[in-house]
Amino acid sequence: MTFSEFSKQNIVILDGGMGTLLEKRGIKPGEKSEEWNISHPDVIYEIQKSYFDAGSNVVNTNTFGANLFKFEKAELEKIILSAVSLAKRAREDSQSKKEKFIALDIGPTGKLIKPFGDMDFEKAYEIFSETVRIGVKYGVDLITVETMNDSMETRAALLAVKDNSDLPVIVTNAYGTDSKLLSGASPETMAAMLEGMGADFIGANCSLGPKALFPVIESLLENSSVPTVFKPNAGLPEIKSGETVYNVSPEEFARDVVDMVRLGVRVVGGCCGTTPEYIKALSDKLEGLNPKPVSKKNKTVVTSFCKALKLGGKMTLIGESINPTGKKRMRRAVEEGDVDFIVSTAISEEELGADALDINVGVPGIDETAFIEKVVSSVQYSSSLPLCIDTSSAEAMEAALRIYNGKAIINSVNGKPSSMEKIFPLMKKYGGVAIALTLDENGIPETADGRMEIAKKILAEAERYGIDKKDIIFDPLAMTVSADKNSALVTLECIKRIKTELGCHTSLGVSNISFGLPKRDIVNSVFFAMAYQNGLSAAIMNPASAEMMKSYYAASLLLGLDDNSKNYVAAAENMEIGGMSLSVKKEESLSSLTLSESIIKGLSERATEITRELLKTVSAMDIVNSEIIPALDKVGRGFEEGSVYLPGLLLSAETAKSAFSEIKSSVSGSTSKNGVEIVIATVKGDIHDIGKNIVKLLLENYGFEVIDLGKDVAPETIVSEAEKHSADIVGLSALMTTTVPAMEETVKLLKERHPTVKVMVGGAVLNEEYARKIGADAYAKDAMSAVRYAEAFIK
Amino acid sequence: MIKNRNMFLELSPLPVSDIEALRYAGVRGETEEYENLLSLCKAELLPNLRGLVTYRVVDFYADGEFCEIGGIRVKSRSLSKAFFGSKSAIIFVATVGLTADRLVKKYEGISVSRAHMINALATERIESLCDSFADMAQRELFSEYALTKRFSAGYGDLPLEFQRDIFMLLTPEKYIGVTLNDSLLMTPTKSVSALIGIKNK
């Protein structure tokens, strides 16, 4: 019987802890337990046999940390071979009458994936792939990915398993007392993401005792359509008369775990602190208990790294602002690779009430694949909202989905075979919910019947790939009423029929309906409300449009989706009837401030407003010279004298930046650059870059052209970028004594290849003397001194 | 010899000291105009912080020049001096989690003042977590003994490389998700590793 067959009929009993038992048998702290497969094979064999004897159906190989980070390739192969052989021997020798299987055990690498750590996602994927390939070669029945506390690393491991084997896979994560992973994901998020990627069993292990994990397990049972796994610790470790003991007894453990089996858990076992005694108690208690069938949850769920968003009920608003089409400022940001602008747009869409964010960076002439990857990597952690990856390039789509930490909305697929052939395999591999446009090689049918036919065709094809219809959202397409007076009616009919006849959700790019008409917001918002009433589940729209948001809050209220009118009342406080904008409360007392004063006080919004007003009458140059620069100078001097503190300096600098940006968007060409080019970077190996970012902000304020290479930058890259931009100055930052050598190496290489460039350095561990010693031209003790040094180079 | 196995726990946070947080941000005198910024940062950061600690108690021996910590020999006069009289030590790693890193990244390109203040506030939080762990250890684990101040790799002449030994002894990546990179930086960055000496009163 295969493991899959067995698991369909039975409650599966896994094994218990390994580390605890090895410590009892004398393993020393710091010793790699995987090495014991070779140095102490009998101990490992004996422990594994005792688990089979106690009633385990599955025993993990002793390979938790068996990966290329910890072992050389040849050694890794030996360790895994030995681990699999020992588990097999234990299985053969055990007298237990139960079905017995062996799982290749995979734990976390111990490194954190970028951007928060320094490991590339692809590196993690490669590391896991190697372990999987070796394990599969030596013959295991299934694979366990366990104790993962980062959703991104879990993704890398699962992807490696799926790409390198056909075996069933159990994925369990380590949740904290807040029922979240360290990286922020909730169980609901993990269930959606892992199920989408093809995990066969999803659950929780380690970190806490059974009771403390009940909320996690309950949430998994409610949200996952695959069997739930529960492998908790024997409570928490306590010191009792000099001995470490876990505070949950075998009986209590078994009782608590079985309580969850009664609720529907199908796979159980123990983690830290549990022993064969615990598994025996569990096995005894499960005797005669029938497994509860696993029910399919027909929920359409997308997620960010931390949050799950379920479609249905209240309309899902997908912010459309990150899309260069028809948006001059966004187009420029995409062309210039200005990720910061995109991030700030994302944050403001979230604040305005969007539930998800569309990401479209398609502009001719840019490398869309590279740029969408960069944008998704940044936006996915700057906002807590799920992303909707919007591109017509399959390559860009794959790049974005691969590094997306969650279950994304895929925008879009359509009824053309060529589209489905590209998108469905990506969906199957990375998970996701696709927006399916009801068009095909013959175009967009004029009638609702025609669009319904295409929808059915898409569903049938999706099914062939094993994609559930819950993961398809149809976009029945809104065509402008200015060209066809019935077009809105056809779309509305489709929305209704897709919901009732196909049982699927729908989404629309609402604004197309008014193309070519004046005052489009009026038409859009009314159509939006009509579509809402007809059952539209999601809309790609502009959350900054007051008309749309008014319509949204009012329609949600009227459709019975706003309990106690709470959302409407809260939103109404900021609504202006008759006005076109949701007003931001203005502080009247601020209106008398000048631009200069606003900068000194760090009032960004006020400064932007005044700048906009001033630009009507005053030249850009005059604003810069008579308002902004004097204010910056005053604050800068204050900082140097100690009367202004760093946060104050930064607030003023940001305010000046927003004034500059206002000027930049109204005047073409550079108004304020002083001609000095500065390349800055945090050196190789160092991932702290807040200091460098502070310096960058200040330098930009003073008119320097700053090329920011980011953090953890290799010496060669810094040198070649300095050459490429003919930089006058290179600024380097290092926070750790361990990364100063990388700084020294960079300085040396710069001086060798680019002797005219001046190098200034800064960072917590440096001082004047140290800076000279490593060959730098200048030491900047803070951001203002960096500015002062650079000022000497203004031509 | 190791006295006990790896322990891990989650501590509830103590109230934030605004003055400390602002001090980490570089504010020395009048704090009023920065309080608004601080409260915005608190609202975003505090609800998602953790208070994770993993530790174990190890034998400690020092001869003025070298120290032996859980069987690992390291040259450090300053640690010898600071832990004078200690026969055992607590070795621990604590973290407030990844949210601070995420929020600093969120704001790095769009509001450095916010990133800077969140960073400062998170520093106050991790320091406070270490203090509350030390208080707990004194109160609940070693009330019969006197505990020294905490001492980290990189203090005095205790080499930063000792971080590797701490990680080898504690495997915090497994218990609380704290990892060490090749430059000996911990991530989440708001994490602390340290030793506390235990001596007779």
GROMACS .gro file of C-alpha atoms in nm, chain A residues 339-723:
model
  385
  339VAL     CA    1   1.061   5.179  -0.708
  340ASP     CA    2   1.017   5.424  -0.419
  341PHE     CA    3   0.739   5.605  -0.602
  342ILE     CA    4   0.565   5.275  -0.672
  343VAL     CA    5   0.597   5.172  -0.307
  344SER     CA    6   0.453   5.501  -0.187
  345THR     CA    7   0.163   5.461  -0.432
  346ALA     CA    8   0.101   5.113  -0.291
  347ILE     CA    9   0.097   5.244   0.064
  348SER     CA   10  -0.145   5.521  -0.022
  349GLU     CA   11  -0.380   5.282  -0.204
  350GLU     CA   12  -0.382   5.063   0.106
  351GLU     CA   13  -0.460   5.362   0.325
  352LEU     CA   14  -0.743   5.464   0.092
  353GLY     CA   15  -0.914   5.128   0.141
  354ALA     CA   16  -0.791   4.896  -0.136
  355ASP     CA   17  -0.803   4.523  -0.053
  356ALA     CA   18  -0.546   4.416  -0.312
  357LEU     CA   19  -0.306   4.593  -0.546
  358ASP     CA   20  -0.272   4.550  -0.920
  359ILE     CA   21   0.092   4.560  -1.033
  360ASN     CA   22   0.147   4.648  -1.397
  361VAL     CA   23   0.483   4.786  -1.511
  362GLY     CA   24   0.447   4.726  -1.883
  363VAL     CA   25   0.619   5.009  -2.069
  364PRO     CA   26   0.788   4.952  -2.406
  365GLY     CA   27   1.164   4.955  -2.390
  366ILE     CA   28   1.212   4.841  -2.030
  367ASP     CA   29   1.312   4.494  -1.911
  368GLU     CA   30   0.970   4.411  -1.774
  369THR     CA   31   1.073   4.077  -1.624
  370ALA     CA   32   1.357   4.220  -1.420
  371PHE     CA   33   1.158   4.525  -1.315
  372ILE     CA   34   0.838   4.347  -1.212
  373GLU     CA   35   1.049   4.114  -0.998
  374LYS     CA   36   1.207   4.415  -0.831
  375VAL     CA   37   0.873   4.591  -0.778
  376VAL     CA   38   0.699   4.281  -0.643
  377SER     CA   39   0.989   4.212  -0.404
  378SER     CA   40   0.956   4.561  -0.260
  379VAL     CA   41   0.581   4.615  -0.265
  380GLN     CA   42   0.500   4.275  -0.118
  381TYR     CA   43   0.660   4.372   0.214
  382SER     CA   44   0.571   4.742   0.211
  383SER     CA   45   0.203   4.674   0.197
  384SER     CA   46   0.014   4.397   0.372
  385LEU     CA   47  -0.223   4.353   0.077
  386PRO     CA   48  -0.224   4.065  -0.172
  387LEU     CA   49  -0.088   4.156  -0.514
  388CYS     CA   50  -0.248   4.111  -0.852
  389ILE     CA   51   0.028   4.047  -1.103
  390ASP     CA   52  -0.078   4.217  -1.423
  391THR     CA   53   0.133   4.141  -1.728
  392SER     CA   54   0.089   3.993  -2.072
  393SER     CA   55   0.441   3.849  -2.066
  394ALA     CA   56   0.450   3.490  -1.943
  395GLU     CA   57   0.816   3.533  -1.856
  396ALA     CA   58   0.748   3.838  -1.639
  397MET     CA   59   0.452   3.656  -1.483
  398GLU     CA   60   0.667   3.361  -1.385
  399ALA     CA   61   0.943   3.581  -1.246
  400ALA     CA   62   0.692   3.766  -1.029
  401LEU     CA   63   0.507   3.455  -0.911
  402ARG     CA   64   0.829   3.278  -0.824
  403ILE     CA   65   0.937   3.538  -0.570
  404TYR     CA   66   0.587   3.628  -0.453
  405ASN     CA   67   0.546   3.539  -0.088
  406GLY     CA   68   0.186   3.425  -0.094
  407LYS     CA   69  -0.095   3.330  -0.330
  408ALA     CA   70  -0.126   3.601  -0.593
  409ILE     CA   71  -0.398   3.709  -0.830
  410ILE     CA   72  -0.282   3.632  -1.183
  411ASN     CA   73  -0.399   3.897  -1.426
  412SER     CA   74  -0.477   3.744  -1.669
  413VAL     CA   75  -0.562   3.438  -1.873
  414ASN     CA   76  -0.820   3.420  -2.154
  415GLY     CA   77  -0.992   3.165  -2.376
  416LYS     CA   78  -0.713   3.151  -2.634
  417PRO     CA   79  -0.533   2.817  -2.622
  418SER     CA   80  -0.201   3.001  -2.636
  419SER     CA   81  -0.290   3.195  -2.321
  420MET     CA   82  -0.411   2.896  -2.123
  421GLU     CA   83  -0.106   2.690  -2.224
  422LYS     CA   84   0.117   2.955  -2.073
  423ILE     CA   85  -0.074   3.054  -1.762
  424PHE     CA   86  -0.224   2.731  -1.628
  425PRO     CA   87   0.110   2.552  -1.578
  426LEU     CA   88   0.238   2.857  -1.386
  427MET     CA   89  -0.072   2.853  -1.170
  428LYS     CA   90  -0.029   2.486  -1.100
  429LYS     CA   91   0.332   2.535  -1.000
  430TYR     CA   92   0.321   2.857  -0.797
  431GLY     CA   93  -0.043   2.867  -0.693
  432GLY     CA   94  -0.262   3.166  -0.758
  433VAL     CA   95  -0.609   3.277  -0.850
  434ALA     CA   96  -0.643   3.378  -1.215
  435ILE     CA   97  -0.858   3.647  -1.363
  436ALA     CA   98  -0.997   3.488  -1.680
  437LEU     CA   99  -1.112   3.721  -1.954
  438THR     CA  100  -1.408   3.594  -2.155
  439LEU     CA  101  -1.245   3.646  -2.492
  440ASP     CA  102  -1.068   3.410  -2.729
  441GLU     CA  103  -0.902   3.398  -3.071
  442ASN     CA  104  -1.226   3.529  -3.223
  443GLY     CA  105  -1.233   3.834  -3.000
  444ILE     CA  106  -1.494   3.940  -2.745
  445PRO     CA  107  -1.839   3.797  -2.811
  446GLU     CA  108  -2.110   4.061  -2.822
  447THR     CA  109  -2.364   3.851  -2.638
  448ALA     CA  110  -2.371   3.715  -2.288
  449ASP     CA  111  -2.422   3.365  -2.429
  450GLY     CA  112  -2.100   3.395  -2.628
  451ARG     CA  113  -1.902   3.506  -2.323
  452MET     CA  114  -2.053   3.228  -2.112
  453GLU     CA  115  -1.938   2.974  -2.370
  454ILE     CA  116  -1.582   3.096  -2.342
  455ALA     CA  117  -1.603   3.089  -1.963
  456LYS     CA  118  -1.710   2.723  -1.975
  457LYS     CA  119  -1.430   2.644  -2.216
  458ILE     CA  120  -1.176   2.802  -1.979
  459LEU     CA  121  -1.310   2.605  -1.681
  460ALA     CA  122  -1.289   2.278  -1.873
  461GLU     CA  123  -0.931   2.347  -1.975
  462ALA     CA  124  -0.835   2.451  -1.620
  463GLU     CA  125  -0.975   2.124  -1.491
  464ARG     CA  126  -0.744   1.935  -1.726
  465TYR     CA  127  -0.453   2.096  -1.545
  466GLY     CA  128  -0.603   2.006  -1.209
  467ILE     CA  129  -0.696   2.366  -1.134
  468ASP     CA  130  -1.011   2.402  -0.928
  469LYS     CA  131  -1.278   2.642  -1.044
  470LYS     CA  132  -1.258   2.825  -0.712
  471ASP     CA  133  -0.924   2.958  -0.837
  472ILE     CA  134  -1.072   3.116  -1.150
  473ILE     CA  135  -1.231   3.462  -1.134
  474PHE     CA  136  -1.403   3.565  -1.455
  475ASP     CA  137  -1.378   3.909  -1.604
  476PRO     CA  138  -1.675   3.931  -1.842
  477LEU     CA  139  -1.529   4.257  -1.979
  478ALA     CA  140  -1.684   4.599  -1.975
  479MET     CA  141  -1.691   4.770  -2.315
  480THR     CA  142  -1.765   5.138  -2.344
  481VAL     CA  143  -2.132   5.236  -2.364
  482SER     CA  144  -2.035   5.521  -2.591
  483ALA     CA  145  -1.984   5.268  -2.871
  484ASP     CA  146  -2.264   5.026  -2.789
  485LYS     CA  147  -2.560   5.134  -2.578
  486ASN     CA  148  -2.625   4.777  -2.457
  487SER     CA  149  -2.273   4.691  -2.357
  488ALA     CA  150  -2.324   4.749  -1.983
  489LEU     CA  151  -2.634   4.530  -1.988
  490VAL     CA  152  -2.442   4.240  -2.146
  491THR     CA  153  -2.168   4.267  -1.883
  492LEU     CA  154  -2.419   4.281  -1.599
  493GLU     CA  155  -2.599   3.974  -1.732
  494CYS     CA  156  -2.269   3.786  -1.750
  495ILE     CA  157  -2.183   3.874  -1.390
  496LYS     CA  158  -2.512   3.730  -1.274
  497ARG     CA  159  -2.491   3.417  -1.486
  498ILE     CA  160  -2.130   3.338  -1.402
  499LYS     CA  161  -2.227   3.345  -1.038
  500THR     CA  162  -2.544   3.138  -1.065
  501GLU     CA  163  -2.466   2.905  -1.355
  502LEU     CA  164  -2.094   2.846  -1.300
  503GLY     CA  165  -2.061   2.921  -0.928
  504CYS     CA  166  -1.758   3.140  -0.992
  505HIS     CA  167  -1.648   3.483  -0.880
  506THR     CA  168  -1.617   3.781  -1.113
  507SER     CA  169  -1.394   4.084  -1.148
  508LEU     CA  170  -1.410   4.389  -1.371
  509GLY     CA  171  -1.193   4.676  -1.481
  510VAL     CA  172  -1.486   4.908  -1.420
  511SER     CA  173  -1.364   5.224  -1.583
  512ASN     CA  174  -1.363   5.087  -1.939
  513ILE     CA  175  -1.740   5.132  -1.941
  514SER     CA  176  -1.711   5.511  -1.978
  515PHE     CA  177  -1.429   5.532  -2.229
  516GLY     CA  178  -1.475   5.836  -2.454
  517LEU     CA  179  -1.731   6.003  -2.228
  518PRO     CA  180  -1.698   6.321  -2.020
  519LYS     CA  181  -1.702   6.310  -1.637
  520ARG     CA  182  -1.626   5.941  -1.643
  521ASP     CA  183  -1.631   5.899  -1.266
  522ILE     CA  184  -2.006   5.951  -1.261
  523VAL     CA  185  -2.073   5.671  -1.510
  524ASN     CA  186  -1.812   5.446  -1.353
  525SER     CA  187  -1.945   5.477  -1.001
  526VAL     CA  188  -2.305   5.409  -1.099
  527PHE     CA  189  -2.204   5.113  -1.312
  528PHE     CA  190  -1.991   4.991  -1.023
  529ALA     CA  191  -2.294   4.992  -0.791
  530MET     CA  192  -2.507   4.812  -1.050
  531ALA     CA  193  -2.240   4.547  -1.101
  532TYR     CA  194  -2.208   4.512  -0.724
  533GLN     CA  195  -2.578   4.439  -0.696
  534ASN     CA  196  -2.555   4.184  -0.976
  535GLY     CA  197  -2.296   3.994  -0.777
  536LEU     CA  198  -1.960   4.134  -0.888
  537SER     CA  199  -1.695   4.004  -0.645
  538ALA     CA  200  -1.399   4.228  -0.730
  539ALA     CA  201  -1.326   4.548  -0.914
  540ILE     CA  202  -1.003   4.688  -1.042
  541MET     CA  203  -1.053   5.054  -0.964
  542ASN     CA  204  -0.897   5.371  -0.833
  543PRO     CA  205  -0.939   5.394  -0.455
  544ALA     CA  206  -0.845   5.763  -0.476
  545SER     CA  207  -1.160   5.833  -0.677
  546ALA     CA  208  -1.408   5.986  -0.435
  547GLU     CA  209  -1.705   5.901  -0.656
  548MET     CA  210  -1.607   5.534  -0.665
  549MET     CA  211  -1.550   5.515  -0.292
  550LYS     CA  212  -1.879   5.689  -0.215
  551SER     CA  213  -2.053   5.441  -0.438
  552TYR     CA  214  -1.868   5.153  -0.275
  553TYR     CA  215  -1.957   5.251   0.082
  554ALA     CA  216  -2.319   5.331  -0.006
  555ALA     CA  217  -2.371   5.014  -0.211
  556SER     CA  218  -2.210   4.793   0.057
  557LEU     CA  219  -2.451   4.948   0.305
  558LEU     CA  220  -2.758   4.900   0.083
  559LEU     CA  221  -2.666   4.541  -0.003
  560GLY     CA  222  -2.664   4.444   0.364
  561LEU     CA  223  -2.287   4.407   0.378
  562ASP     CA  224  -2.213   4.675   0.635
  563ASP     CA  225  -2.309   4.572   0.989
  564ASN     CA  226  -2.453   4.861   1.191
  565SER     CA  227  -2.360   5.091   0.900
  566LYS     CA  228  -2.019   5.104   1.061
  567ASN     CA  229  -1.803   5.143   0.751
  568TYR     CA  230  -2.031   5.390   0.584
  569VAL     CA  231  -2.052   5.610   0.892
  570ALA     CA  232  -1.677   5.602   0.941
  571ALA     CA  233  -1.613   5.691   0.576
  572ALA     CA  234  -1.885   5.957   0.572
  573GLU     CA  235  -1.694   6.168   0.821
  574ASN     CA  236  -1.439   6.233   0.551
  575MET     CA  237  -1.677   6.263   0.258
  576GLU     CA  238  -1.773   6.591   0.102
  577ILE     CA  239  -2.114   6.584  -0.052
  578GLY     CA  240  -2.093   6.754  -0.388
  579GLY     CA  241  -1.716   6.780  -0.375
  580MET     CA  242  -1.501   6.557  -0.588
  581SER     CA  243  -1.253   6.450  -0.330
  582LEU     CA  244  -1.243   6.272   0.001
  583SER     CA  245  -1.104   6.556   0.200
  584VAL     CA  246  -0.807   6.517   0.423
  585LYS     CA  247  -0.872   6.709   0.744
  586LYS     CA  248  -0.681   7.030   0.723
  587GLU     CA  249  -0.533   7.197   1.021
  588GLU     CA  250  -0.639   7.555   0.969
  589SER     CA  251  -0.376   7.691   1.200
  590LEU     CA  252  -0.108   7.575   0.960
  591SER     CA  253  -0.235   7.779   0.667
  592SER     CA  254  -0.035   8.086   0.760
  593LEU     CA  255   0.300   7.903   0.742
  594THR     CA  256   0.545   7.983   0.465
  595LEU     CA  257   0.717   7.711   0.265
  596SER     CA  258   1.037   7.772   0.451
  597GLU     CA  259   0.862   7.737   0.786
  598SER     CA  260   0.682   7.422   0.675
  599ILE     CA  261   1.015   7.266   0.586
  600ILE     CA  262   1.167   7.362   0.917
  601LYS     CA  263   0.869   7.211   1.098
  602GLY     CA  264   0.869   6.904   0.872
  603LEU     CA  265   0.511   6.939   0.746
  604SER     CA  266   0.518   6.757   0.417
  605GLU     CA  267   0.159   6.799   0.300
  606ARG     CA  268   0.155   7.167   0.379
  607ALA     CA  269   0.486   7.218   0.199
  608THR     CA  270   0.359   7.039  -0.111
  609GLU     CA  271   0.047   7.255  -0.113
  610ILE     CA  272   0.236   7.582  -0.077
  611THR     CA  273   0.485   7.479  -0.344
  612ARG     CA  274   0.200   7.406  -0.582
  613GLU     CA  275   0.050   7.749  -0.513
  614LEU     CA  276   0.385   7.927  -0.540
  615LEU     CA  277   0.460   7.765  -0.874
  616LYS     CA  278   0.169   7.960  -1.026
  617THR     CA  279   0.347   8.290  -0.965
  618VAL     CA  280   0.708   8.230  -0.871
  619SER     CA  281   0.981   8.063  -1.078
  620ALA     CA  282   1.103   7.720  -0.971
  621MET     CA  283   1.454   7.855  -0.926
  622ASP     CA  284   1.333   8.128  -0.691
  623ILE     CA  285   1.137   7.883  -0.479
  624VAL     CA  286   1.444   7.668  -0.442
  625ASN     CA  287   1.682   7.955  -0.365
  626SER     CA  288   1.467   8.172  -0.147
  627GLU     CA  289   1.257   7.914   0.039
  628ILE     CA  290   1.391   7.562   0.032
  629ILE     CA  291   1.767   7.610   0.055
  630PRO     CA  292   1.754   7.865   0.340
  631ALA     CA  293   1.523   7.634   0.535
  632LEU     CA  294   1.752   7.336   0.479
  633ASP     CA  295   2.052   7.541   0.580
  634LYS     CA  296   1.886   7.652   0.899
  635VAL     CA  297   1.791   7.297   0.998
  636GLY     CA  298   2.132   7.163   0.891
  637ARG     CA  299   2.312   7.421   1.104
  638GLY     CA  300   2.079   7.346   1.392
  639PHE     CA  301   2.170   6.980   1.367
  640GLU     CA  302   2.541   7.057   1.361
  641GLU     CA  303   2.502   7.281   1.665
  642GLY     CA  304   2.294   7.024   1.850
  643SER     CA  305   1.968   7.218   1.867
  644VAL     CA  306   1.795   6.998   1.605
  645TYR     CA  307   1.797   6.621   1.647
  646LEU     CA  308   1.826   6.359   1.378
  647PRO     CA  309   1.453   6.282   1.343
  648GLY     CA  310   1.391   6.657   1.302
  649LEU     CA  311   1.660   6.684   1.038
  650LEU     CA  312   1.505   6.391   0.854
  651LEU     CA  313   1.151   6.525   0.871
  652SER     CA  314   1.270   6.855   0.723
  653ALA     CA  315   1.471   6.677   0.458
  654GLU     CA  316   1.169   6.472   0.355
  655THR     CA  317   0.955   6.780   0.347
  656ALA     CA  318   1.209   6.952   0.122
  657LYS     CA  319   1.211   6.640  -0.092
  658SER     CA  320   0.834   6.654  -0.138
  659ALA     CA  321   0.860   7.023  -0.233
  660PHE     CA  322   1.135   6.937  -0.483
  661SER     CA  323   0.923   6.659  -0.623
  662GLU     CA  324   0.630   6.900  -0.670
  663ILE     CA  325   0.862   7.135  -0.857
  664LYS     CA  326   1.000   6.849  -1.064
  665SER     CA  327   0.656   6.735  -1.175
  666SER     CA  328   0.559   7.084  -1.294
  667VAL     CA  329   0.885   7.191  -1.455
  668SER     CA  330   1.065   6.982  -1.710
  669GLY     CA  331   1.437   6.934  -1.680
  670SER     CA  332   1.659   6.964  -1.381
  671THR     CA  333   1.614   7.270  -1.168
  672SER     CA  334   1.831   7.201  -0.880
  673LYS     CA  335   2.115   6.964  -0.956
  674ASN     CA  336   2.460   7.092  -0.874
  675GLY     CA  337   2.649   6.867  -1.115
  676VAL     CA  338   2.828   6.651  -0.858
  677GLU     CA  339   2.766   6.278  -0.899
  678ILE     CA  340   2.787   6.054  -0.594
  679VAL     CA  341   2.761   5.677  -0.594
  680ILE     CA  342   2.668   5.536  -0.253
  681ALA     CA  343   2.641   5.183  -0.120
  682THR     CA  344   2.650   4.969   0.190
  683VAL     CA  345   2.943   4.735   0.145
  684LYS     CA  346   2.943   4.362   0.077
  685GLY     CA  347   2.820   4.151   0.365
  686ASP     CA  348   2.645   4.438   0.541
  687ILE     CA  349   2.270   4.451   0.535
  688HIS     CA  350   2.206   4.757   0.753
  689ASP     CA  351   2.138   5.051   0.529
  690ILE     CA  352   1.936   5.299   0.724
  691GLY     CA  353   2.244   5.519   0.776
  692LYS     CA  354   2.321   5.515   0.406
  693ASN     CA  355   1.960   5.605   0.326
  694ILE     CA  356   1.979   5.901   0.561
  695VAL     CA  357   2.292   6.027   0.386
  696LYS     CA  358   2.128   5.978   0.047
  697LEU     CA  359   1.823   6.184   0.144
  698LEU     CA  360   2.037   6.472   0.270
  699LEU     CA  361   2.269   6.470  -0.030
  700GLU     CA  362   1.976   6.475  -0.271
  701ASN     CA  363   1.827   6.766  -0.084
  702TYR     CA  364   2.142   6.964  -0.137
  703GLY     CA  365   2.126   6.904  -0.511
  704PHE     CA  366   2.371   6.617  -0.550
  705GLU     CA  367   2.300   6.347  -0.805
  706VAL     CA  368   2.297   6.031  -0.595
  707ILE     CA  369   2.320   5.683  -0.745
  708ASP     CA  370   2.219   5.443  -0.469
  709LEU     CA  371   2.344   5.088  -0.521
  710GLY     CA  372   2.169   4.952  -0.213
  711LYS     CA  373   2.312   4.721   0.050
  712ASP     CA  374   2.543   4.418   0.044
  713VAL     CA  375   2.713   4.545  -0.273
  714ALA     CA  376   3.025   4.375  -0.408
  715PRO     CA  377   3.343   4.586  -0.458
  716GLU     CA  378   3.345   4.517  -0.834
  717THR     CA  379   2.989   4.644  -0.871
  718ILE     CA  380   3.069   4.964  -0.684
  719VAL     CA  381   3.376   5.027  -0.900
  720SER     CA  382   3.200   4.958  -1.227
  721GLU     CA  383   2.903   5.177  -1.132
  722ALA     CA  384   3.138   5.457  -1.028
  723GLU     CA  385   3.304   5.430  -1.367
   0.00000   0.00000   0.00000
